[in-house]
Amino acid sequence: MSRLAAMLTGDPDCADDVAADALVALWHRWDRMRRADHPLAYARGVVANMARTRIRAAVRERRRITLFWSHRPERVDAPDVATALDVRRALARLPFRKRACVVLRHALDLSERDTALALGISVGTVKSQTSKGMAQLQDLLGTRTTEELVGRRSR
């Protein structure tokens, strides 16, 4: 199973994980395994499906990373360290999806569409989560500070 996964994924370390996960899945579905006409083929199918899922997840992650790093932040000569630390603390208090939407939209200046693609969510979800996240940040930081940080509305 591990060799099959290695050939499918191209990564021996990932292959061991896929094989182990497949064994656990087969154990949980042992009744199906025993009733299968070809149990070995059934097991190989489980490995192939799990390898496909891992490959797709890796591709999505690479796309997100590429999209994230494709926009370089603007250079600032004298950053306000205290404000930056306050913003980081406030962002850390936001739930992940709200934080991700706010950061991608305002810190990296991505469009709603690009943010949705990066996070694998709909544009409508990006809009609502960004709005709610900004409102929460305003509560945590104060309206004046939030407006100074955002400056202008993103695309």
mmCIF file of C-alpha atoms in Angstrom:
data_model
loop_
_atom_site.group_PDB
_atom_site.id
_atom_site.type_symbol
_atom_site.label_atom_id
_atom_site.label_comp_id
_atom_site.label_asym_id
_atom_site.label_seq_id
_atom_site.Cartn_x
_atom_site.Cartn_y
_atom_site.Cartn_z
ATOM 1 C CA MET A 1 0.000 0.000 0.000
ATOM 2 C CA SER A 2 2.843 2.357 0.822
ATOM 3 C CA ARG A 3 4.599 1.669 -2.478
ATOM 4 C CA LEU A 4 1.384 2.282 -4.397
ATOM 5 C CA ALA A 5 0.872 5.553 -2.550
ATOM 6 C CA ALA A 6 4.512 6.527 -3.221
ATOM 7 C CA MET A 7 4.051 5.962 -6.933
ATOM 8 C CA LEU A 8 0.819 7.946 -6.947
ATOM 9 C CA THR A 9 1.971 10.893 -4.837
ATOM 10 C CA GLY A 10 5.670 10.945 -5.711
ATOM 11 C CA ASP A 11 6.508 11.596 -2.057
ATOM 12 C CA PRO A 12 7.669 8.684 0.142
ATOM 13 C CA ASP A 13 6.883 10.496 3.394
ATOM 14 C CA CYS A 14 3.393 11.393 2.254
ATOM 15 C CA ALA A 15 2.961 7.837 0.977
ATOM 16 C CA ASP A 16 3.499 6.389 4.443
ATOM 17 C CA ASP A 17 0.847 8.726 5.818
ATOM 18 C CA VAL A 18 -1.581 7.816 3.035
ATOM 19 C CA ALA A 19 -1.009 4.093 3.594
ATOM 20 C CA ALA A 20 -1.535 4.444 7.340
ATOM 21 C CA ASP A 21 -4.703 6.488 6.814
ATOM 22 C CA ALA A 22 -5.930 3.903 4.315
ATOM 23 C CA LEU A 23 -5.393 1.103 6.827
ATOM 24 C CA VAL A 24 -7.382 3.010 9.422
ATOM 25 C CA ALA A 25 -10.166 3.642 6.899
ATOM 26 C CA LEU A 26 -10.188 -0.028 5.926
ATOM 27 C CA TRP A 27 -10.379 -1.031 9.567
ATOM 28 C CA HIS A 28 -13.411 1.198 10.050
ATOM 29 C CA ARG A 29 -15.024 -0.340 6.952
ATOM 30 C CA TRP A 30 -13.914 -3.877 7.619
ATOM 31 C CA ASP A 31 -17.395 -5.279 6.891
ATOM 32 C CA ARG A 32 -17.252 -3.799 3.366
ATOM 33 C CA MET A 33 -13.717 -5.088 2.919
ATOM 34 C CA ARG A 34 -14.700 -8.633 3.813
ATOM 35 C CA ARG A 35 -17.761 -8.584 1.535
ATOM 36 C CA ALA A 36 -15.830 -7.210 -1.449
ATOM 37 C CA ASP A 37 -15.317 -9.577 -4.367
ATOM 38 C CA HIS A 38 -11.698 -8.465 -4.603
ATOM 39 C CA PRO A 39 -10.538 -7.177 -1.197
ATOM 40 C CA LEU A 40 -7.072 -6.253 -2.451
ATOM 41 C CA ALA A 41 -8.550 -4.184 -5.287
ATOM 42 C CA TYR A 42 -10.856 -2.507 -2.763
ATOM 43 C CA ALA A 43 -7.863 -1.640 -0.565
ATOM 44 C CA ARG A 44 -5.937 -0.300 -3.534
ATOM 45 C CA GLY A 45 -8.933 1.859 -4.477
ATOM 46 C CA VAL A 46 -8.975 3.332 -0.973
ATOM 47 C CA VAL A 47 -5.250 4.147 -1.268
ATOM 48 C CA ALA A 48 -5.753 5.698 -4.709
ATOM 49 C CA ASN A 49 -8.641 7.861 -3.503
ATOM 50 C CA MET A 50 -6.706 9.041 -0.455
ATOM 51 C CA ALA A 51 -3.645 9.801 -2.583
ATOM 52 C CA ARG A 52 -5.826 11.805 -4.977
ATOM 53 C CA THR A 53 -7.256 13.765 -2.047
ATOM 54 C CA ARG A 54 -3.735 14.530 -0.743
ATOM 55 C CA ILE A 55 -2.552 15.651 -4.181
ATOM 56 C CA ARG A 56 -5.554 17.937 -4.620
ATOM 57 C CA ALA A 57 -5.030 19.418 -1.156
ATOM 58 C CA ALA A 58 -1.355 20.051 -1.941
ATOM 59 C CA VAL A 59 -2.255 21.750 -5.232
ATOM 60 C CA ARG A 60 -4.803 23.982 -3.486
ATOM 61 C CA GLU A 61 -2.245 24.863 -0.813
ATOM 62 C CA ARG A 62 0.370 25.748 -3.440
ATOM 63 C CA ARG A 63 -2.155 27.999 -5.196
ATOM 64 C CA ARG A 64 -2.954 29.750 -1.925
ATOM 65 C CA ILE A 65 0.726 30.273 -1.148
ATOM 66 C CA THR A 66 1.443 31.563 -4.657
ATOM 67 C CA LEU A 67 -1.494 33.939 -4.487
ATOM 68 C CA PHE A 68 -0.467 35.093 -1.017
ATOM 69 C CA TRP A 69 3.132 35.850 -1.990
ATOM 70 C CA SER A 70 2.362 37.294 -5.426
ATOM 71 C CA HIS A 71 1.517 40.665 -3.869
ATOM 72 C CA ARG A 72 4.505 42.211 -2.174
ATOM 73 C CA PRO A 73 3.780 44.563 0.710
ATOM 74 C CA GLU A 74 4.637 48.217 0.301
ATOM 75 C CA ARG A 75 7.857 49.377 1.916
ATOM 76 C CA VAL A 76 7.504 51.679 4.897
ATOM 77 C CA ASP A 77 10.461 53.749 6.081
ATOM 78 C CA ALA A 78 9.437 54.181 9.718
ATOM 79 C CA PRO A 79 6.804 51.636 10.767
ATOM 80 C CA ASP A 80 4.722 52.289 13.865
ATOM 81 C CA VAL A 81 5.756 49.215 15.852
ATOM 82 C CA ALA A 82 3.316 49.771 18.713
ATOM 83 C CA THR A 83 0.342 50.024 16.340
ATOM 84 C CA ALA A 84 1.512 46.978 14.413
ATOM 85 C CA LEU A 85 1.656 44.974 17.634
ATOM 86 C CA ASP A 86 -1.820 46.168 18.614
ATOM 87 C CA VAL A 87 -3.161 45.140 15.222
ATOM 88 C CA ARG A 88 -1.515 41.711 15.451
ATOM 89 C CA ARG A 89 -3.058 41.146 18.878
ATOM 90 C CA ALA A 90 -6.455 42.253 17.625
ATOM 91 C CA LEU A 91 -6.192 40.055 14.519
ATOM 92 C CA ALA A 92 -5.243 37.081 16.687
ATOM 93 C CA ARG A 93 -8.550 37.486 18.508
ATOM 94 C CA LEU A 94 -10.570 37.151 15.296
ATOM 95 C CA PRO A 95 -11.771 33.719 14.159
ATOM 96 C CA PHE A 96 -9.600 32.301 11.376
ATOM 97 C CA ARG A 97 -11.909 32.959 8.420
ATOM 98 C CA LYS A 98 -12.591 36.574 9.414
ATOM 99 C CA ARG A 99 -8.886 37.150 10.051
ATOM 100 C CA ALA A 100 -7.918 35.605 6.705
ATOM 101 C CA CYS A 101 -10.467 37.689 4.796
ATOM 102 C CA VAL A 102 -9.397 40.930 6.487
ATOM 103 C CA VAL A 103 -5.699 40.266 5.938
ATOM 104 C CA LEU A 104 -6.044 39.203 2.303
ATOM 105 C CA ARG A 105 -8.424 42.056 1.433
ATOM 106 C CA HIS A 106 -6.788 44.912 3.320
ATOM 107 C CA ALA A 107 -3.189 43.986 4.128
ATOM 108 C CA LEU A 108 -2.466 42.326 0.772
ATOM 109 C CA ASP A 109 -5.044 44.337 -1.187
ATOM 110 C CA LEU A 110 -6.508 41.320 -2.964
ATOM 111 C CA SER A 111 -9.832 41.588 -4.733
ATOM 112 C CA GLU A 112 -12.868 39.807 -3.334
ATOM 113 C CA ARG A 113 -12.585 37.246 -6.116
ATOM 114 C CA ASP A 114 -8.888 36.565 -5.475
ATOM 115 C CA THR A 115 -9.540 36.270 -1.747
ATOM 116 C CA ALA A 116 -12.344 33.798 -2.400
ATOM 117 C CA LEU A 117 -10.050 31.736 -4.626
ATOM 118 C CA ALA A 118 -7.253 31.782 -2.075
ATOM 119 C CA LEU A 119 -9.511 30.607 0.736
ATOM 120 C CA GLY A 120 -11.712 28.279 -1.276
ATOM 121 C CA ILE A 121 -14.914 30.116 -0.315
ATOM 122 C CA SER A 122 -17.555 32.139 -2.170
ATOM 123 C CA VAL A 123 -17.273 35.843 -2.922
ATOM 124 C CA GLY A 124 -20.345 36.460 -0.774
ATOM 125 C CA THR A 125 -18.668 34.783 2.175
ATOM 126 C CA VAL A 126 -15.588 36.944 1.641
ATOM 127 C CA LYS A 127 -17.759 40.075 1.695
ATOM 128 C CA SER A 128 -19.622 39.117 4.864
ATOM 129 C CA GLN A 129 -16.591 37.802 6.735
ATOM 130 C CA THR A 130 -14.518 40.871 5.815
ATOM 131 C CA SER A 131 -17.287 43.201 6.936
ATOM 132 C CA LYS A 132 -17.798 41.347 10.214
ATOM 133 C CA GLY A 133 -14.050 41.096 10.787
ATOM 134 C CA MET A 134 -13.546 44.826 10.225
ATOM 135 C CA ALA A 135 -16.411 45.608 12.598
ATOM 136 C CA GLN A 136 -14.830 43.392 15.225
ATOM 137 C CA LEU A 137 -11.445 45.059 14.682
ATOM 138 C CA GLN A 138 -13.055 48.482 15.076
ATOM 139 C CA ASP A 139 -14.474 47.347 18.404
ATOM 140 C CA LEU A 140 -11.056 46.092 19.498
ATOM 141 C CA LEU A 141 -8.894 48.926 18.144
ATOM 142 C CA GLY A 142 -11.205 51.898 17.876
ATOM 143 C CA THR A 143 -12.645 53.466 14.735
ATOM 144 C CA ARG A 144 -9.877 56.033 14.150
ATOM 145 C CA THR A 145 -7.064 53.462 14.266
ATOM 146 C CA THR A 146 -8.865 51.065 11.932
ATOM 147 C CA GLU A 147 -9.520 53.799 9.358
ATOM 148 C CA GLU A 148 -5.858 54.858 9.488
ATOM 149 C CA LEU A 149 -4.697 51.289 8.934
ATOM 150 C CA VAL A 150 -7.047 50.540 6.046
ATOM 151 C CA GLY A 151 -6.735 53.977 4.501
ATOM 152 C CA ARG A 152 -8.872 53.252 1.482
ATOM 153 C CA ARG A 153 -11.299 50.537 0.498
ATOM 154 C CA SER A 154 -9.826 47.624 -1.442
ATOM 155 C CA ARG A 155 -11.089 46.566 -4.827
#
